[in-house]
């Protein structure tokens, strides 16, 4: 991670420093990520990157160059300010990655493998989890809803400009009173009125919601659940940024109110089944992506802790030579490696036409669990210095809490897998 060399934010200049004596704060160890696009990742201990083809690795290197030059240098300041850098939209548009899953990229006219998309998500999250959330909402949840549930005409209308990021999307499913149980308790409603639909309700925690051009809003119509593509500037739509977050601060999550919003019928995603299974199918696609984000956060935490331990000296030698530090580092590496292996295998199953809700749910549950332990061990290794934003690990430590909860909590994913392996549903209403 790129950081400044200005130590004034760490400690005030001492009298000795001002009189020419060596600055006692000048040689403090600084954890860092390897940002050379051609360098191997120390956290990919089993070389899972070799699963990619040469062409796929070229795409990944292109992404790494952009992250090193344009994202890593600014994310600490953006995280502290809780602002999304507008230049990221232009940068990702130039990368031309959002259309890859749909064969809508100049890089390839064939839908990209899930394995490649997974490595891209991990790479972005390794530098910043919030930036990966922006990319994931755009290329996964929003575009995925239109791809899975739209008609051919709707896909042609919206997906190409979204692939170019001329239009940014958001995914409006979660509600103030409905998170895990939104399938059975959705309060946002839609009613037919002539050639239009009228949508009323509230959505919460909507990533990209403050600046998205298109909002994919899920609403209940009697026994049906339908998706609608709503322009953010439609009369009756209002958005408010959720303030005071301690995780994914760069991600612009919004509260959205829909008050008598009129939506033409051609904006109803009418290629689906008209049930919650439509939204569930989109989540099935993206839950695997969330496991890759957990992998990327772990890779960063391990690398930051390792580089710190190699620099930090106590009792006359680097702490990397202490048994308990090595134990923590090896546990972090094991967690990261196991998570990467599960995420990669799940992606391979999907690429092969297999996989299931349970496979993706287990990957998300396991990777998120391991991530939580990994970032805690990393923060522990960096010690008190790990609470300083410029030292990197604090941002990942906090962001991990959001990743742990979204795309299905640990408990919900556990019950999905439990139902699969036992044949008995333990969900209770």
Short mmCIF file of C-alpha atoms in Angstrom, two decimals:
data_model
loop_
_atom_site.label_atom_id
_atom_site.label_comp_id
_atom_site.label_asym_id
_atom_site.label_seq_id
_atom_site.Cartn_x
_atom_site.Cartn_y
_atom_site.Cartn_z
CA UNK A 1 0.00 0.00 0.00
CA UNK A 2 1.30 3.43 -0.86
CA UNK A 3 1.58 5.76 2.12
CA UNK A 4 3.21 9.10 2.68
CA UNK A 5 6.47 9.51 4.51
CA UNK A 6 5.12 12.39 6.57
CA UNK A 7 5.57 11.31 10.18
CA UNK A 8 3.84 14.37 11.60
CA UNK A 9 0.61 12.39 11.89
CA UNK A 10 2.36 9.81 14.04
CA UNK A 11 4.21 11.97 16.53
CA UNK A 12 5.16 15.63 16.94
CA UNK A 13 8.68 16.72 16.19
CA UNK A 14 10.86 16.60 19.28
CA UNK A 15 13.26 19.25 20.46
CA UNK A 16 16.09 16.92 19.57
CA UNK A 17 14.84 16.56 16.03
CA UNK A 18 14.53 20.30 15.55
CA UNK A 19 18.09 20.82 16.79
CA UNK A 20 19.56 18.40 14.28
CA UNK A 21 19.43 15.19 16.35
CA UNK A 22 18.20 12.11 14.48
CA UNK A 23 14.41 11.83 14.45
CA UNK A 24 13.49 8.85 16.67
CA UNK A 25 10.31 8.34 14.64
CA UNK A 26 11.95 8.28 11.22
CA UNK A 27 12.78 4.58 11.18
CA UNK A 28 9.44 3.19 12.36
CA UNK A 29 8.51 0.03 10.44
CA UNK A 30 5.83 0.50 7.82
CA UNK A 31 3.76 -2.48 6.67
CA UNK A 32 3.32 -2.50 2.91
CA UNK A 33 1.85 -4.44 0.02
CA UNK A 34 3.84 -5.54 -3.01
CA UNK A 35 2.35 -3.48 -5.84
CA UNK A 36 4.63 -4.56 -8.68
CA UNK A 37 2.14 -6.05 -11.19
CA UNK A 38 4.60 -8.76 -12.18
CA UNK A 39 5.61 -9.79 -8.67
CA UNK A 40 4.12 -12.97 -7.17
CA UNK A 41 1.82 -12.69 -4.18
CA UNK A 42 3.48 -13.99 -1.03
CA UNK A 43 0.01 -14.96 0.21
CA UNK A 44 -0.61 -17.28 -2.77
CA UNK A 45 1.52 -19.95 -1.14
CA UNK A 46 0.19 -22.81 -3.28
CA UNK A 47 0.36 -20.80 -6.54
CA UNK A 48 -3.38 -20.86 -7.25
CA UNK A 49 -2.73 -18.07 -9.73
CA UNK A 50 -1.51 -20.76 -12.12
CA UNK A 51 -5.15 -21.73 -12.65
CA UNK A 52 -5.39 -18.70 -14.95
CA UNK A 53 -4.52 -18.77 -18.63
CA UNK A 54 -1.87 -16.47 -20.07
CA UNK A 55 -4.55 -14.14 -21.43
CA UNK A 56 -6.33 -14.07 -18.07
CA UNK A 57 -3.07 -13.30 -16.26
CA UNK A 58 -2.54 -10.40 -18.65
CA UNK A 59 -5.94 -8.99 -17.64
CA UNK A 60 -5.02 -9.40 -13.98
CA UNK A 61 -1.67 -7.63 -14.46
CA UNK A 62 -3.46 -4.77 -16.19
CA UNK A 63 -5.74 -4.42 -13.19
CA UNK A 64 -2.79 -4.56 -10.79
CA UNK A 65 -1.05 -1.72 -12.61
CA UNK A 66 -4.12 0.46 -12.26
CA UNK A 67 -4.60 -0.40 -8.58
CA UNK A 68 -0.95 0.42 -7.87
CA UNK A 69 -0.94 3.74 -9.68
CA UNK A 70 -4.42 5.12 -9.05
CA UNK A 71 -6.13 3.33 -6.16
CA UNK A 72 -3.55 2.41 -3.52
CA UNK A 73 -2.17 5.97 -3.15
CA UNK A 74 -5.57 7.49 -2.30
CA UNK A 75 -7.65 4.90 -0.43
CA UNK A 76 -6.45 5.76 3.08
CA UNK A 77 -7.48 9.40 2.69
CA UNK A 78 -10.74 8.41 0.99
CA UNK A 79 -11.51 5.88 3.75
CA UNK A 80 -10.85 8.47 6.44
CA UNK A 81 -13.06 11.01 4.66
CA UNK A 82 -15.73 8.38 3.87
CA UNK A 83 -15.76 9.54 0.26
CA UNK A 84 -15.78 7.64 -3.02
CA UNK A 85 -13.15 9.02 -5.43
CA UNK A 86 -15.03 9.95 -8.60
CA UNK A 87 -11.95 9.12 -10.70
CA UNK A 88 -12.44 5.42 -9.87
CA UNK A 89 -15.50 5.37 -12.15
CA UNK A 90 -13.39 6.66 -15.05
CA UNK A 91 -10.55 4.33 -14.20
CA UNK A 92 -12.68 1.20 -14.12
CA UNK A 93 -14.37 2.27 -17.33
CA UNK A 94 -10.97 2.38 -19.02
CA UNK A 95 -10.08 -1.03 -17.58
CA UNK A 96 -13.18 -2.43 -19.34
CA UNK A 97 -13.72 -5.19 -16.78
CA UNK A 98 -17.38 -4.77 -15.81
CA UNK A 99 -18.65 -6.40 -18.99
CA UNK A 100 -16.36 -9.42 -18.78
CA UNK A 101 -18.95 -11.80 -17.22
CA UNK A 102 -21.33 -11.04 -20.09
CA UNK A 103 -18.98 -11.05 -23.08
CA UNK A 104 -19.32 -7.26 -23.31
CA UNK A 105 -15.67 -6.27 -23.02
CA UNK A 106 -13.18 -5.40 -25.73
CA UNK A 107 -10.83 -7.74 -23.86
CA UNK A 108 -13.02 -10.73 -24.78
CA UNK A 109 -16.34 -11.28 -26.53
CA UNK A 110 -16.88 -14.48 -24.54
CA UNK A 111 -18.20 -14.48 -20.94
CA UNK A 112 -15.24 -14.63 -18.58
CA UNK A 113 -14.66 -17.65 -16.38
CA UNK A 114 -15.74 -17.34 -12.76
CA UNK A 115 -12.19 -18.23 -11.83
CA UNK A 116 -10.87 -15.11 -13.56
CA UNK A 117 -13.58 -12.88 -12.07
CA UNK A 118 -12.75 -14.31 -8.65
CA UNK A 119 -9.09 -13.40 -8.94
CA UNK A 120 -10.06 -9.90 -10.10
CA UNK A 121 -12.31 -9.45 -7.06
CA UNK A 122 -9.60 -10.74 -4.73
CA UNK A 123 -7.03 -8.41 -6.28
CA UNK A 124 -9.21 -5.33 -5.87
CA UNK A 125 -10.13 -6.28 -2.29
CA UNK A 126 -6.45 -6.86 -1.52
CA UNK A 127 -5.90 -3.16 -2.16
CA UNK A 128 -9.29 -1.92 -0.93
CA UNK A 129 -12.46 -3.82 -0.05
CA UNK A 130 -14.70 -0.79 -0.60
CA UNK A 131 -13.47 -0.37 -4.16
CA UNK A 132 -14.21 -4.04 -4.76
CA UNK A 133 -17.71 -3.47 -3.37
CA UNK A 134 -18.25 -0.72 -5.98
CA UNK A 135 -17.08 -3.04 -8.74
CA UNK A 136 -19.04 -6.01 -7.41
CA UNK A 137 -22.32 -4.12 -7.14
CA UNK A 138 -21.89 -2.83 -10.69
CA UNK A 139 -20.70 -5.97 -12.48
CA UNK A 140 -22.45 -8.51 -10.24
CA UNK A 141 -25.61 -7.44 -8.43
CA UNK A 142 -26.89 -4.71 -10.74
CA UNK A 143 -25.81 -6.04 -14.13
CA UNK A 144 -26.43 -9.60 -12.94
CA UNK A 145 -30.06 -8.78 -12.13
CA UNK A 146 -30.66 -7.46 -15.63
CA UNK A 147 -28.79 -10.34 -17.23
CA UNK A 148 -30.60 -13.04 -15.24
CA UNK A 149 -34.08 -11.54 -15.05
CA UNK A 150 -34.36 -9.17 -17.99
CA UNK A 151 -35.66 -9.80 -21.46
CA UNK A 152 -33.27 -9.79 -24.44
CA UNK A 153 -34.41 -6.24 -25.21
CA UNK A 154 -33.74 -5.12 -21.63
CA UNK A 155 -30.31 -6.70 -21.63
CA UNK A 156 -29.46 -4.93 -24.87
CA UNK A 157 -30.82 -1.65 -23.52
CA UNK A 158 -28.89 -1.49 -20.27
CA UNK A 159 -25.98 -3.93 -20.14
CA UNK A 160 -23.69 -2.41 -22.80
CA UNK A 161 -23.71 1.12 -21.29
CA UNK A 162 -23.30 -0.39 -17.83
CA UNK A 163 -20.35 -2.42 -19.07
CA UNK A 164 -18.77 0.86 -20.19
CA UNK A 165 -19.76 2.48 -16.85
CA UNK A 166 -21.68 5.11 -18.72
CA UNK A 167 -24.44 3.99 -16.37
CA UNK A 168 -23.69 2.91 -12.80
CA UNK A 169 -26.11 0.56 -11.09
CA UNK A 170 -27.23 -0.31 -7.57
CA UNK A 171 -29.14 -3.29 -6.16
CA UNK A 172 -32.06 -2.48 -3.88
CA UNK A 173 -33.14 -5.56 -1.92
CA UNK A 174 -32.36 -5.05 1.79
CA UNK A 175 -34.87 -2.99 3.77
CA UNK A 176 -34.91 -1.21 7.15
CA UNK A 177 -36.85 -4.10 8.70
CA UNK A 178 -35.75 -6.88 6.37
CA UNK A 179 -32.28 -8.29 6.00
CA UNK A 180 -31.97 -12.05 6.27
CA UNK A 181 -35.78 -12.43 6.22
CA UNK A 182 -36.50 -10.03 3.37
CA UNK A 183 -37.74 -12.93 1.23
CA UNK A 184 -40.77 -13.40 3.47
CA UNK A 185 -41.11 -9.93 4.91
CA UNK A 186 -40.53 -7.53 2.00
CA UNK A 187 -42.37 -4.29 2.73
CA UNK A 188 -41.68 -2.44 -0.54
CA UNK A 189 -44.73 -2.91 -2.75
CA UNK A 190 -45.58 -2.40 -6.40
CA UNK A 191 -49.09 -2.09 -7.86
CA UNK A 192 -50.15 -1.95 -11.47
CA UNK A 193 -51.72 1.32 -12.61
CA UNK A 194 -52.52 1.30 -16.30
CA UNK A 195 -49.31 0.97 -18.29
CA UNK A 196 -47.19 1.83 -15.25
CA UNK A 197 -46.32 0.42 -11.87
CA UNK A 198 -46.39 2.48 -8.70
CA UNK A 199 -43.68 1.55 -6.20
CA UNK A 200 -43.69 2.52 -2.51
CA UNK A 201 -41.24 1.52 0.20
CA UNK A 202 -37.79 1.86 1.64
CA UNK A 203 -34.43 0.22 1.00
CA UNK A 204 -31.34 0.31 3.22
CA UNK A 205 -27.62 -0.37 2.91
CA UNK A 206 -27.71 0.06 -0.87
CA UNK A 207 -24.14 0.19 -2.18
CA UNK A 208 -23.52 2.83 -4.88
CA UNK A 209 -26.96 4.16 -3.94
CA UNK A 210 -25.96 7.80 -3.57
CA UNK A 211 -24.60 8.16 -7.10
CA UNK A 212 -25.95 5.26 -9.16
CA UNK A 213 -27.81 6.13 -12.34
CA UNK A 214 -29.96 3.00 -12.22
CA UNK A 215 -31.52 1.38 -9.15
CA UNK A 216 -32.65 -2.24 -9.43
CA UNK A 217 -35.51 -2.20 -6.93
CA UNK A 218 -37.17 -5.40 -5.74
CA UNK A 219 -40.80 -5.03 -4.69
CA UNK A 220 -43.72 -7.27 -3.79
CA UNK A 221 -46.81 -7.43 -5.96
CA UNK A 222 -49.21 -9.63 -4.02
CA UNK A 223 -47.56 -13.05 -3.99
CA UNK A 224 -44.98 -12.05 -6.61
CA UNK A 225 -41.62 -10.35 -6.19
CA UNK A 226 -40.51 -8.26 -9.13
CA UNK A 227 -37.42 -6.32 -10.07
CA UNK A 228 -37.71 -2.82 -11.53
CA UNK A 229 -34.98 -0.71 -13.13
CA UNK A 230 -35.58 2.80 -11.77
CA UNK A 231 -33.71 5.98 -12.71
CA UNK A 232 -32.37 7.59 -9.55
CA UNK A 233 -33.77 10.98 -10.59
CA UNK A 234 -37.33 9.64 -11.02
CA UNK A 235 -39.87 11.76 -9.08
CA UNK A 236 -40.54 10.18 -5.70
CA UNK A 237 -37.06 8.64 -5.35
CA UNK A 238 -34.85 10.05 -2.61
CA UNK A 239 -31.50 8.79 -1.37
CA UNK A 240 -29.53 9.59 1.77
CA UNK A 241 -25.99 8.51 2.53
CA UNK A 242 -25.61 6.36 5.64
CA UNK A 243 -23.15 8.26 7.83
CA UNK A 244 -20.87 7.16 10.65
CA UNK A 245 -19.86 3.75 9.33
CA UNK A 246 -16.77 2.07 10.76
CA UNK A 247 -16.40 -0.36 7.86
CA UNK A 248 -16.26 0.00 4.06
CA UNK A 249 -16.25 3.75 4.52
CA UNK A 250 -15.45 4.41 0.87
CA UNK A 251 -18.55 2.48 -0.19
CA UNK A 252 -21.45 4.89 -0.48
CA UNK A 253 -24.32 3.03 1.16
CA UNK A 254 -27.68 4.75 0.94
CA UNK A 255 -31.10 4.71 2.49
CA UNK A 256 -33.58 4.90 -0.38
CA UNK A 257 -37.20 6.03 -0.13
CA UNK A 258 -39.70 5.35 -2.92
CA UNK A 259 -42.84 7.42 -2.55
CA UNK A 260 -45.40 6.81 -5.28
CA UNK A 261 -42.68 6.20 -7.87
CA UNK A 262 -44.17 5.56 -11.30
CA UNK A 263 -42.25 3.00 -13.33
CA UNK A 264 -43.19 2.09 -16.93
CA UNK A 265 -43.89 -1.59 -17.50
CA UNK A 266 -40.92 -1.87 -19.87
CA UNK A 267 -38.71 -1.28 -16.83
CA UNK A 268 -40.05 -4.33 -15.04
CA UNK A 269 -37.57 -7.21 -15.30
CA UNK A 270 -40.02 -9.50 -17.01
CA UNK A 271 -37.66 -12.25 -18.09
CA UNK A 272 -37.69 -13.92 -14.67
CA UNK A 273 -40.25 -16.00 -12.79
CA UNK A 274 -41.80 -13.15 -10.80
CA UNK A 275 -40.83 -14.77 -7.50
CA UNK A 276 -38.13 -14.18 -4.93
CA UNK A 277 -36.21 -16.93 -6.69
CA UNK A 278 -35.26 -14.26 -9.25
CA UNK A 279 -33.43 -12.20 -6.65
CA UNK A 280 -32.13 -15.39 -5.04
CA UNK A 281 -30.62 -16.43 -8.35
CA UNK A 282 -28.69 -13.17 -8.56
CA UNK A 283 -27.42 -13.64 -5.00
CA UNK A 284 -26.38 -17.17 -5.88
CA UNK A 285 -24.09 -15.72 -8.54
CA UNK A 286 -22.59 -13.03 -6.34
CA UNK A 287 -22.19 -14.93 -3.07
CA UNK A 288 -19.20 -16.69 -4.56
CA UNK A 289 -17.70 -13.29 -5.41
CA UNK A 290 -18.00 -12.32 -1.74
CA UNK A 291 -15.82 -15.28 -0.77
CA UNK A 292 -13.12 -13.95 -3.12
CA UNK A 293 -13.34 -10.54 -1.45
CA UNK A 294 -12.69 -12.27 1.87
CA UNK A 295 -9.66 -13.91 0.28
CA UNK A 296 -8.29 -10.57 -0.91
CA UNK A 297 -8.65 -9.00 2.53
CA UNK A 298 -6.81 -11.94 4.08
CA UNK A 299 -4.01 -11.72 1.52
CA UNK A 300 -3.50 -8.07 2.39
CA UNK A 301 -3.64 -8.64 6.16
CA UNK A 302 -1.07 -11.45 5.93
CA UNK A 303 1.29 -9.45 3.74
CA UNK A 304 1.06 -6.35 5.93
CA UNK A 305 1.68 -8.34 9.10
CA UNK A 306 4.59 -10.21 7.53
CA UNK A 307 6.35 -7.09 6.27
CA UNK A 308 5.86 -5.43 9.65
CA UNK A 309 7.21 -8.41 11.58
CA UNK A 310 10.30 -8.47 9.38
CA UNK A 311 11.03 -4.80 10.18
CA UNK A 312 9.91 -4.41 13.78
CA UNK A 313 12.63 -5.12 16.35
CA UNK A 314 12.12 -5.91 20.01
CA UNK A 315 14.56 -7.44 22.45
CA UNK A 316 17.33 -6.82 19.96
CA UNK A 317 16.00 -8.65 16.90
CA UNK A 318 13.06 -8.68 14.43
CA UNK A 319 9.86 -10.03 15.94
CA UNK A 320 9.55 -12.27 12.86
CA UNK A 321 12.04 -14.53 14.63
CA UNK A 322 9.78 -15.07 17.65
CA UNK A 323 7.90 -18.35 17.90
CA UNK A 324 4.51 -16.85 18.78
CA UNK A 325 4.70 -14.37 15.90
CA UNK A 326 5.55 -17.17 13.49
CA UNK A 327 2.64 -19.20 14.85
CA UNK A 328 0.26 -16.32 14.13
CA UNK A 329 1.69 -15.75 10.64
CA UNK A 330 1.42 -19.41 9.73
CA UNK A 331 -2.19 -19.48 10.96
CA UNK A 332 -2.93 -16.42 8.81
CA UNK A 333 -1.32 -18.04 5.78
CA UNK A 334 -3.20 -21.29 6.37
CA UNK A 335 -6.51 -19.44 6.63
CA UNK A 336 -5.79 -17.50 3.45
CA UNK A 337 -4.69 -20.58 1.52
CA UNK A 338 -7.70 -22.64 2.57
CA UNK A 339 -10.05 -19.80 1.70
CA UNK A 340 -8.44 -19.30 -1.69
CA UNK A 341 -8.69 -23.00 -2.42
CA UNK A 342 -12.38 -23.13 -1.54
CA UNK A 343 -13.22 -19.98 -3.51
CA UNK A 344 -11.33 -21.27 -6.54
CA UNK A 345 -12.95 -24.70 -6.45
CA UNK A 346 -16.42 -23.19 -6.09
CA UNK A 347 -15.72 -21.01 -9.14
CA UNK A 348 -14.54 -24.05 -11.09
CA UNK A 349 -17.76 -25.90 -10.25
CA UNK A 350 -19.83 -22.99 -11.54
CA UNK A 351 -17.69 -22.70 -14.67
CA UNK A 352 -18.29 -26.39 -15.29
CA UNK A 353 -22.05 -26.01 -15.08
CA UNK A 354 -22.27 -27.40 -11.56
CA UNK A 355 -22.22 -25.82 -8.17
CA UNK A 356 -25.20 -24.98 -6.01
CA UNK A 357 -26.48 -22.51 -3.47
CA UNK A 358 -24.90 -24.67 -0.81
CA UNK A 359 -21.47 -24.63 -2.44
CA UNK A 360 -21.42 -20.82 -2.65
CA UNK A 361 -22.92 -20.49 0.83
CA UNK A 362 -20.24 -22.71 2.37
CA UNK A 363 -17.52 -20.76 0.57
CA UNK A 364 -18.85 -17.43 1.87
CA UNK A 365 -19.36 -18.76 5.40
CA UNK A 366 -15.94 -20.38 5.65
CA UNK A 367 -13.94 -17.61 3.97
CA UNK A 368 -15.63 -14.92 6.09
CA UNK A 369 -14.96 -16.86 9.28
CA UNK A 370 -11.32 -17.32 8.43
CA UNK A 371 -11.03 -13.69 7.35
CA UNK A 372 -12.23 -12.46 10.71
CA UNK A 373 -9.55 -14.50 12.47
CA UNK A 374 -6.87 -13.53 9.98
CA UNK A 375 -7.35 -9.77 10.27
CA UNK A 376 -7.47 -10.05 14.06
CA UNK A 377 -4.16 -11.92 14.11
CA UNK A 378 -2.67 -9.34 11.75
CA UNK A 379 -3.79 -6.45 13.94
CA UNK A 380 -2.33 -8.29 16.92
CA UNK A 381 1.07 -8.68 15.23
CA UNK A 382 1.26 -4.99 14.32
CA UNK A 383 0.28 -4.16 17.89
CA UNK A 384 -0.71 -0.63 18.83
CA UNK A 385 0.72 0.57 15.54
CA UNK A 386 -2.04 -1.46 13.89
CA UNK A 387 -4.62 1.08 15.01
CA UNK A 388 -3.06 3.80 12.82
CA UNK A 389 -4.76 4.10 9.46
CA UNK A 390 -1.50 4.71 7.56
CA UNK A 391 -0.19 1.34 8.73
CA UNK A 392 -2.83 -0.42 6.67
CA UNK A 393 -4.04 -3.24 8.85
CA UNK A 394 -6.63 -1.08 10.67
CA UNK A 395 -8.61 -0.49 7.47
CA UNK A 396 -8.78 -4.21 6.67
CA UNK A 397 -9.60 -5.06 10.28
CA UNK A 398 -12.63 -2.74 10.16
CA UNK A 399 -13.73 -3.54 6.63
CA UNK A 400 -13.77 -7.25 7.41
CA UNK A 401 -16.76 -6.74 9.69
CA UNK A 402 -18.92 -5.60 6.80
CA UNK A 403 -17.78 -8.45 4.56
CA UNK A 404 -18.59 -10.86 7.38
CA UNK A 405 -22.25 -9.77 7.28
CA UNK A 406 -23.14 -9.00 3.68
CA UNK A 407 -24.10 -11.49 0.96
CA UNK A 408 -25.65 -13.66 3.66
CA UNK A 409 -24.67 -13.74 7.32
CA UNK A 410 -22.72 -16.65 8.72
CA UNK A 411 -25.88 -18.02 10.30
CA UNK A 412 -27.97 -17.89 7.12
CA UNK A 413 -25.27 -19.48 4.99
CA UNK A 414 -24.79 -22.17 7.62
CA UNK A 415 -28.48 -23.09 7.46
CA UNK A 416 -28.40 -23.20 3.65
CA UNK A 417 -25.59 -25.74 3.82
CA UNK A 418 -27.20 -27.56 6.74
CA UNK A 419 -30.41 -28.06 4.78
CA UNK A 420 -28.43 -29.40 1.84
CA UNK A 421 -26.43 -31.97 3.77
CA UNK A 422 -29.18 -33.18 6.12
CA UNK A 423 -32.28 -32.83 4.00
CA UNK A 424 -33.97 -30.94 6.84
CA UNK A 425 -34.67 -27.23 6.89
CA UNK A 426 -33.82 -25.50 10.17
CA UNK A 427 -35.14 -22.12 9.02
CA UNK A 428 -37.82 -20.84 11.37
CA UNK A 429 -40.46 -18.19 10.68
#
